[in-house]
């Protein structure tokens, strides 16, 4: 029974207001969004902050859903932390090793750009990619970086020959 | 011409496309699981409308939120409307929603259409 208390303590220490672990679907996305919205409403969060957090949550959750045909993606994690100064939206999911380099360079590119650079990249992607392009060529990440106004933090931890665990953290300053 | 009248849900926008009454509106939240599937009938409708368009088409976007997958389809809707003479886009955004205002401005830079911006 000790793990209950340990988990509870970990959540408190990391200011986590919501943790979901398991399979990701559109229905679950909607439930998670509704819970987080209710939580922000109940503390009277600024609407501009609420909208940005909602925005980042959607892109983060739908990213996982979109690639969810992969069996390994049934074990993903999504968390929201609420600190005094900011919200922290984190996700973690296994991805195939062959996608690691591409994803890494995309995130590096995004982090190297300023506000204007992100805006032009966004416009370029939206103009030139078809919707059937499953990854959306990283449009979701660009949007997350724009809404955050800060770099996206990420990490890839090798799991085995086939998979790595991809962690992503986005912060939204509270207005 | 048939009317498209879809009630909004927590992840799909309200759609009203009514040629006879001159009402063209997309409003609410847009984060469908399958954005292409959701917007295709709208694109088809606009394609058909183009053949017998009203002299003026005042197309209202009053979105509270849309995800990046929807943004591509919104651009497709706007591109389809580019073909229709006398189209004006009325882009609504909430008073303090700078992101939605900016999103509209970016769309207006990507297509050759008249945009009117309106706070509500």
CSV table of C-alpha atoms in Angstrom, one decimal:
chain,number,residue,atom,x,y,z
A,1,UNK,CA,0.0,0.0,0.0
A,2,UNK,CA,3.0,2.3,0.4
A,3,UNK,CA,3.0,3.2,-3.3
A,4,UNK,CA,-0.3,5.0,-2.9
A,5,UNK,CA,1.3,7.4,-0.4
A,6,UNK,CA,4.5,7.6,-2.5
A,7,UNK,CA,2.5,8.5,-5.7
A,8,UNK,CA,0.5,11.0,-3.8
A,9,UNK,CA,3.6,12.6,-2.4
A,10,UNK,CA,5.3,12.7,-5.9
A,11,UNK,CA,2.2,14.4,-7.3
A,12,UNK,CA,2.2,17.0,-4.6
A,13,UNK,CA,6.0,17.6,-4.9
A,14,UNK,CA,5.7,18.1,-8.6
A,15,UNK,CA,2.5,20.2,-8.3
A,16,UNK,CA,0.7,17.8,-10.5
A,17,UNK,CA,-3.0,18.4,-10.8
A,18,UNK,CA,-3.7,15.7,-13.3
A,19,UNK,CA,-2.0,12.5,-14.5
A,20,UNK,CA,-3.3,10.1,-17.0
A,21,UNK,CA,-1.6,6.9,-18.0
A,22,UNK,CA,-2.8,4.4,-20.6
A,23,UNK,CA,-4.4,4.4,-24.0
A,24,UNK,CA,-5.2,7.7,-25.7
A,25,UNK,CA,-8.3,8.2,-27.8
A,26,UNK,CA,-10.3,11.2,-28.9
A,27,UNK,CA,-12.9,10.4,-26.1
A,28,UNK,CA,-10.2,10.4,-23.5
A,29,UNK,CA,-8.7,13.6,-24.9
A,30,UNK,CA,-12.1,15.2,-24.4
A,31,UNK,CA,-12.5,14.0,-20.8
A,32,UNK,CA,-9.0,15.1,-19.9
A,33,UNK,CA,-9.6,18.5,-21.5
A,34,UNK,CA,-12.9,18.9,-19.6
A,35,UNK,CA,-11.3,18.0,-16.3
A,36,UNK,CA,-8.4,20.4,-16.8
A,37,UNK,CA,-10.9,23.2,-17.9
A,38,UNK,CA,-13.0,22.6,-14.8
A,39,UNK,CA,-10.0,22.8,-12.6
A,40,UNK,CA,-8.8,26.1,-14.1
A,41,UNK,CA,-12.4,27.5,-14.0
A,42,UNK,CA,-12.7,26.6,-10.3
A,43,UNK,CA,-9.7,28.7,-9.4
A,44,UNK,CA,-10.8,31.5,-11.6
A,45,UNK,CA,-7.8,31.3,-14.0
A,46,UNK,CA,-7.3,34.1,-16.5
A,47,UNK,CA,-9.0,33.3,-19.7
A,48,UNK,CA,-5.9,34.0,-21.8
A,49,UNK,CA,-3.9,31.5,-19.7
A,50,UNK,CA,-6.8,29.0,-19.9
A,51,UNK,CA,-6.9,29.2,-23.7
A,52,UNK,CA,-3.2,28.7,-24.1
A,53,UNK,CA,-3.1,25.8,-21.8
A,54,UNK,CA,-6.1,24.2,-23.6
A,55,UNK,CA,-4.4,24.8,-26.9
A,56,UNK,CA,-1.2,23.1,-25.8
A,57,UNK,CA,-3.1,20.2,-24.2
A,58,UNK,CA,-5.1,19.5,-27.4
A,59,UNK,CA,-2.0,19.4,-29.6
A,60,UNK,CA,-0.1,17.3,-27.1
A,61,UNK,CA,-3.0,14.8,-26.6
A,62,UNK,CA,-3.9,14.6,-30.3
A,63,UNK,CA,-0.3,14.0,-31.2
A,64,UNK,CA,-0.4,10.8,-29.1
A,65,UNK,CA,-3.8,9.8,-30.4
A,66,UNK,CA,-2.7,10.3,-34.0
A,67,UNK,CA,0.2,7.9,-33.7
A,68,UNK,CA,-1.8,5.6,-31.5
A,69,UNK,CA,-2.2,2.8,-34.0
A,70,UNK,CA,1.2,1.8,-32.8
A,71,UNK,CA,0.7,-0.8,-30.0
A,72,UNK,CA,3.5,0.8,-27.9
A,73,UNK,CA,1.5,4.0,-27.8
A,74,UNK,CA,-1.1,2.4,-25.6
A,75,UNK,CA,1.3,3.1,-22.8
A,76,UNK,CA,1.6,6.9,-22.8
A,77,UNK,CA,1.5,9.4,-20.0
A,78,UNK,CA,0.1,12.9,-19.9
A,79,UNK,CA,0.4,15.3,-17.0
A,80,UNK,CA,-0.5,18.8,-16.0
A,81,UNK,CA,1.4,20.7,-13.3
A,82,UNK,CA,0.3,23.9,-11.8
A,83,UNK,CA,2.9,26.1,-10.2
A,84,UNK,CA,2.7,29.7,-8.9
A,85,UNK,CA,4.1,31.2,-12.1
A,86,UNK,CA,3.2,28.7,-14.8
A,87,UNK,CA,1.4,25.6,-16.0
A,88,UNK,CA,3.5,22.7,-17.1
A,89,UNK,CA,2.1,20.3,-19.7
A,90,UNK,CA,4.1,17.1,-20.1
A,91,UNK,CA,3.6,14.0,-22.2
A,92,UNK,CA,5.6,10.8,-22.6
A,93,UNK,CA,5.2,8.0,-25.2
A,94,UNK,CA,7.2,5.3,-26.8
A,95,UNK,CA,8.2,6.1,-30.4
A,96,UNK,CA,10.0,4.0,-33.0
A,97,UNK,CA,13.7,4.5,-33.0
A,98,UNK,CA,13.8,5.4,-36.7
A,99,UNK,CA,11.7,8.5,-36.0
A,100,UNK,CA,13.9,9.8,-33.2
A,101,UNK,CA,16.4,11.7,-35.4
A,102,UNK,CA,13.7,13.4,-37.5
A,103,UNK,CA,11.7,14.4,-34.5
A,104,UNK,CA,14.8,15.7,-32.7
A,105,UNK,CA,15.9,17.9,-35.6
A,106,UNK,CA,12.3,19.2,-36.0
A,107,UNK,CA,12.3,20.2,-32.3
A,108,UNK,CA,15.8,21.7,-32.5
A,109,UNK,CA,14.7,23.8,-35.5
A,110,UNK,CA,11.6,25.0,-33.6
A,111,UNK,CA,13.6,25.9,-30.5
A,112,UNK,CA,16.1,27.9,-32.6
A,113,UNK,CA,13.4,30.2,-33.9
A,114,UNK,CA,12.1,33.4,-32.4
A,115,UNK,CA,8.5,34.6,-32.5
A,116,UNK,CA,8.6,35.8,-36.1
A,117,UNK,CA,10.5,32.7,-37.2
A,118,UNK,CA,7.9,30.5,-35.7
A,119,UNK,CA,5.2,32.5,-37.4
A,120,UNK,CA,6.7,32.0,-40.8
A,121,UNK,CA,7.4,28.3,-40.2
A,122,UNK,CA,3.8,27.9,-39.2
A,123,UNK,CA,2.5,29.6,-42.4
A,124,UNK,CA,4.9,27.7,-44.5
A,125,UNK,CA,3.8,24.3,-43.1
A,126,UNK,CA,0.1,25.1,-43.3
A,127,UNK,CA,0.5,26.2,-46.9
A,128,UNK,CA,2.6,23.4,-48.1
A,129,UNK,CA,1.5,20.2,-46.4
A,130,UNK,CA,-1.5,18.1,-47.1
A,131,UNK,CA,-3.6,17.0,-44.2
A,132,UNK,CA,-3.0,13.3,-45.1
A,133,UNK,CA,0.6,13.9,-44.0
A,134,UNK,CA,0.1,12.2,-40.7
A,135,UNK,CA,2.7,13.9,-38.7
A,136,UNK,CA,1.4,17.2,-39.8
A,137,UNK,CA,5.1,18.0,-40.4
A,138,UNK,CA,5.3,19.2,-36.8
A,139,UNK,CA,2.6,21.9,-37.1
A,140,UNK,CA,1.4,20.9,-33.6
A,141,UNK,CA,4.9,21.4,-32.1
A,142,UNK,CA,5.2,24.8,-33.8
A,143,UNK,CA,1.9,25.9,-32.4
A,144,UNK,CA,2.8,24.7,-28.9
A,145,UNK,CA,6.1,26.7,-29.0
A,146,UNK,CA,4.2,29.8,-30.2
A,147,UNK,CA,1.6,29.5,-27.4
A,148,UNK,CA,4.3,28.8,-24.8
A,149,UNK,CA,6.7,31.6,-25.9
A,150,UNK,CA,9.4,29.4,-24.5
A,151,UNK,CA,11.5,26.5,-25.7
A,152,UNK,CA,10.0,23.0,-25.8
A,153,UNK,CA,11.9,20.7,-23.5
A,154,UNK,CA,12.3,17.1,-24.7
A,155,UNK,CA,14.2,13.9,-24.1
A,156,UNK,CA,14.5,10.6,-25.8
A,157,UNK,CA,15.3,7.6,-23.6
A,158,UNK,CA,16.2,4.3,-25.5
A,159,UNK,CA,13.9,1.5,-24.4
A,160,UNK,CA,15.0,-1.4,-26.6
A,161,UNK,CA,16.0,-2.1,-30.2
A,162,UNK,CA,12.7,-0.9,-31.5
A,163,UNK,CA,11.6,1.9,-29.2
A,164,UNK,CA,12.6,5.1,-27.4
A,165,UNK,CA,10.6,6.9,-24.8
A,166,UNK,CA,9.8,10.5,-26.0
A,167,UNK,CA,9.2,13.1,-23.2
A,168,UNK,CA,8.0,16.5,-24.0
A,169,UNK,CA,7.4,19.5,-21.7
A,170,UNK,CA,5.7,22.8,-22.5
A,171,UNK,CA,5.3,25.6,-20.1
A,172,UNK,CA,2.7,28.3,-20.1
A,173,UNK,CA,3.3,31.4,-18.0
A,174,UNK,CA,0.3,32.4,-15.9
A,175,UNK,CA,-1.1,35.8,-16.8
B,1,UNK,CA,-29.4,24.3,-52.9
B,2,UNK,CA,-29.4,22.2,-49.7
B,3,UNK,CA,-28.7,23.7,-46.4
B,4,UNK,CA,-25.9,22.4,-44.1
B,5,UNK,CA,-26.9,22.9,-40.5
B,6,UNK,CA,-24.8,21.2,-37.9
B,7,UNK,CA,-25.1,21.7,-34.2
B,8,UNK,CA,-21.8,22.4,-32.5
B,9,UNK,CA,-20.3,19.8,-30.1
B,10,UNK,CA,-17.4,19.9,-27.6
B,11,UNK,CA,-15.0,19.1,-30.4
B,12,UNK,CA,-16.8,20.2,-33.6
B,13,UNK,CA,-18.0,23.6,-34.6
B,14,UNK,CA,-21.5,24.7,-35.5
B,15,UNK,CA,-21.9,25.0,-39.2
B,16,UNK,CA,-24.6,26.9,-41.0
B,17,UNK,CA,-24.5,27.2,-44.8
B,18,UNK,CA,-27.7,28.5,-46.3
B,19,UNK,CA,-27.5,30.1,-49.7
B,20,UNK,CA,-31.2,31.2,-49.9
B,21,UNK,CA,-30.9,33.2,-46.6
B,22,UNK,CA,-27.4,34.3,-47.3
B,23,UNK,CA,-26.0,32.8,-44.0
B,24,UNK,CA,-22.6,31.2,-44.0
B,25,UNK,CA,-21.1,30.6,-40.6
B,26,UNK,CA,-18.6,28.4,-38.8
B,27,UNK,CA,-18.5,28.9,-35.1
B,28,UNK,CA,-17.4,27.4,-31.8
B,29,UNK,CA,-14.7,24.8,-31.2
B,30,UNK,CA,-12.9,22.8,-33.8
B,31,UNK,CA,-10.8,19.9,-32.8
B,32,UNK,CA,-12.3,16.9,-34.5
B,33,UNK,CA,-10.5,13.6,-34.5
B,34,UNK,CA,-10.8,13.5,-38.3
B,35,UNK,CA,-10.6,17.1,-39.5
B,36,UNK,CA,-10.5,16.1,-43.1
B,37,UNK,CA,-13.6,14.0,-42.8
B,38,UNK,CA,-15.4,16.7,-40.9
B,39,UNK,CA,-14.6,19.5,-43.3
B,40,UNK,CA,-15.0,17.6,-46.6
B,41,UNK,CA,-18.8,18.0,-46.9
B,42,UNK,CA,-18.3,21.7,-46.3
B,43,UNK,CA,-15.7,22.0,-49.0
B,44,UNK,CA,-18.0,20.0,-51.3
B,45,UNK,CA,-20.8,22.3,-50.5
B,46,UNK,CA,-18.7,25.4,-51.3
B,47,UNK,CA,-17.6,23.8,-54.5
B,48,UNK,CA,-21.2,23.4,-55.6
B,49,UNK,CA,-22.2,26.8,-54.3
B,50,UNK,CA,-19.5,28.3,-56.5
B,51,UNK,CA,-21.5,27.4,-59.6
B,52,UNK,CA,-24.5,29.4,-58.5
B,53,UNK,CA,-23.1,31.8,-55.9
B,54,UNK,CA,-25.0,34.8,-54.5
B,55,UNK,CA,-23.7,38.2,-55.7
B,56,UNK,CA,-22.4,38.7,-52.1
B,57,UNK,CA,-21.1,36.0,-49.7
B,58,UNK,CA,-20.6,37.2,-46.2
B,59,UNK,CA,-18.8,34.3,-44.6
B,60,UNK,CA,-18.6,34.4,-40.8
B,61,UNK,CA,-15.9,32.6,-38.7
B,62,UNK,CA,-16.6,32.9,-35.1
B,63,UNK,CA,-14.3,30.4,-33.6
B,64,UNK,CA,-13.5,30.1,-29.9
B,65,UNK,CA,-10.7,27.5,-30.5
B,66,UNK,CA,-9.3,25.4,-33.4
B,67,UNK,CA,-6.5,22.9,-33.4
B,68,UNK,CA,-3.7,22.8,-35.9
B,69,UNK,CA,-5.3,20.0,-37.9
B,70,UNK,CA,-8.4,22.2,-38.3
B,71,UNK,CA,-6.3,25.2,-39.3
B,72,UNK,CA,-5.2,23.4,-42.5
B,73,UNK,CA,-8.9,22.7,-43.4
B,74,UNK,CA,-9.9,26.3,-42.5
B,75,UNK,CA,-7.3,27.4,-45.0
B,76,UNK,CA,-8.8,25.0,-47.5
B,77,UNK,CA,-12.3,26.5,-46.9
B,78,UNK,CA,-10.8,30.0,-47.4
B,79,UNK,CA,-9.0,28.9,-50.6
B,80,UNK,CA,-12.3,27.5,-51.9
B,81,UNK,CA,-14.0,30.8,-51.1
B,82,UNK,CA,-11.2,32.7,-53.0
B,83,UNK,CA,-12.8,31.4,-56.2
B,84,UNK,CA,-16.2,33.1,-55.4
B,85,UNK,CA,-16.5,36.7,-56.3
B,86,UNK,CA,-18.0,39.1,-53.8
B,87,UNK,CA,-16.9,37.1,-50.8
B,88,UNK,CA,-16.0,38.9,-47.5
B,89,UNK,CA,-14.7,37.0,-44.5
B,90,UNK,CA,-16.0,38.3,-41.1
B,91,UNK,CA,-13.4,37.0,-38.6
B,92,UNK,CA,-14.7,37.3,-35.0
B,93,UNK,CA,-12.5,37.0,-32.0
B,94,UNK,CA,-13.2,37.5,-28.3
B,95,UNK,CA,-12.1,40.8,-26.9
B,96,UNK,CA,-9.0,39.6,-25.1
B,97,UNK,CA,-8.2,36.7,-27.5
B,98,UNK,CA,-5.1,38.0,-29.3
B,99,UNK,CA,-4.2,34.6,-30.5
B,100,UNK,CA,-7.5,34.2,-32.4
B,101,UNK,CA,-7.1,37.7,-33.8
B,102,UNK,CA,-3.6,36.9,-35.0
B,103,UNK,CA,-4.7,33.6,-36.5
B,104,UNK,CA,-7.2,35.5,-38.6
B,105,UNK,CA,-4.6,38.0,-39.7
B,106,UNK,CA,-2.3,35.1,-40.7
B,107,UNK,CA,-5.1,33.5,-42.8
B,108,UNK,CA,-5.8,36.9,-44.4
B,109,UNK,CA,-2.1,37.0,-45.5
B,110,UNK,CA,-2.3,33.5,-47.0
B,111,UNK,CA,-5.4,34.0,-49.2
B,112,UNK,CA,-6.6,36.8,-51.5
B,113,UNK,CA,-9.8,37.6,-49.8
B,114,UNK,CA,-11.3,40.7,-48.0
B,115,UNK,CA,-11.3,40.2,-44.3
B,116,UNK,CA,-13.2,42.2,-41.7
B,117,UNK,CA,-12.1,41.7,-38.1
B,118,UNK,CA,-14.6,42.0,-35.4
B,119,UNK,CA,-14.3,41.9,-31.6
B,120,UNK,CA,-17.2,40.4,-29.6
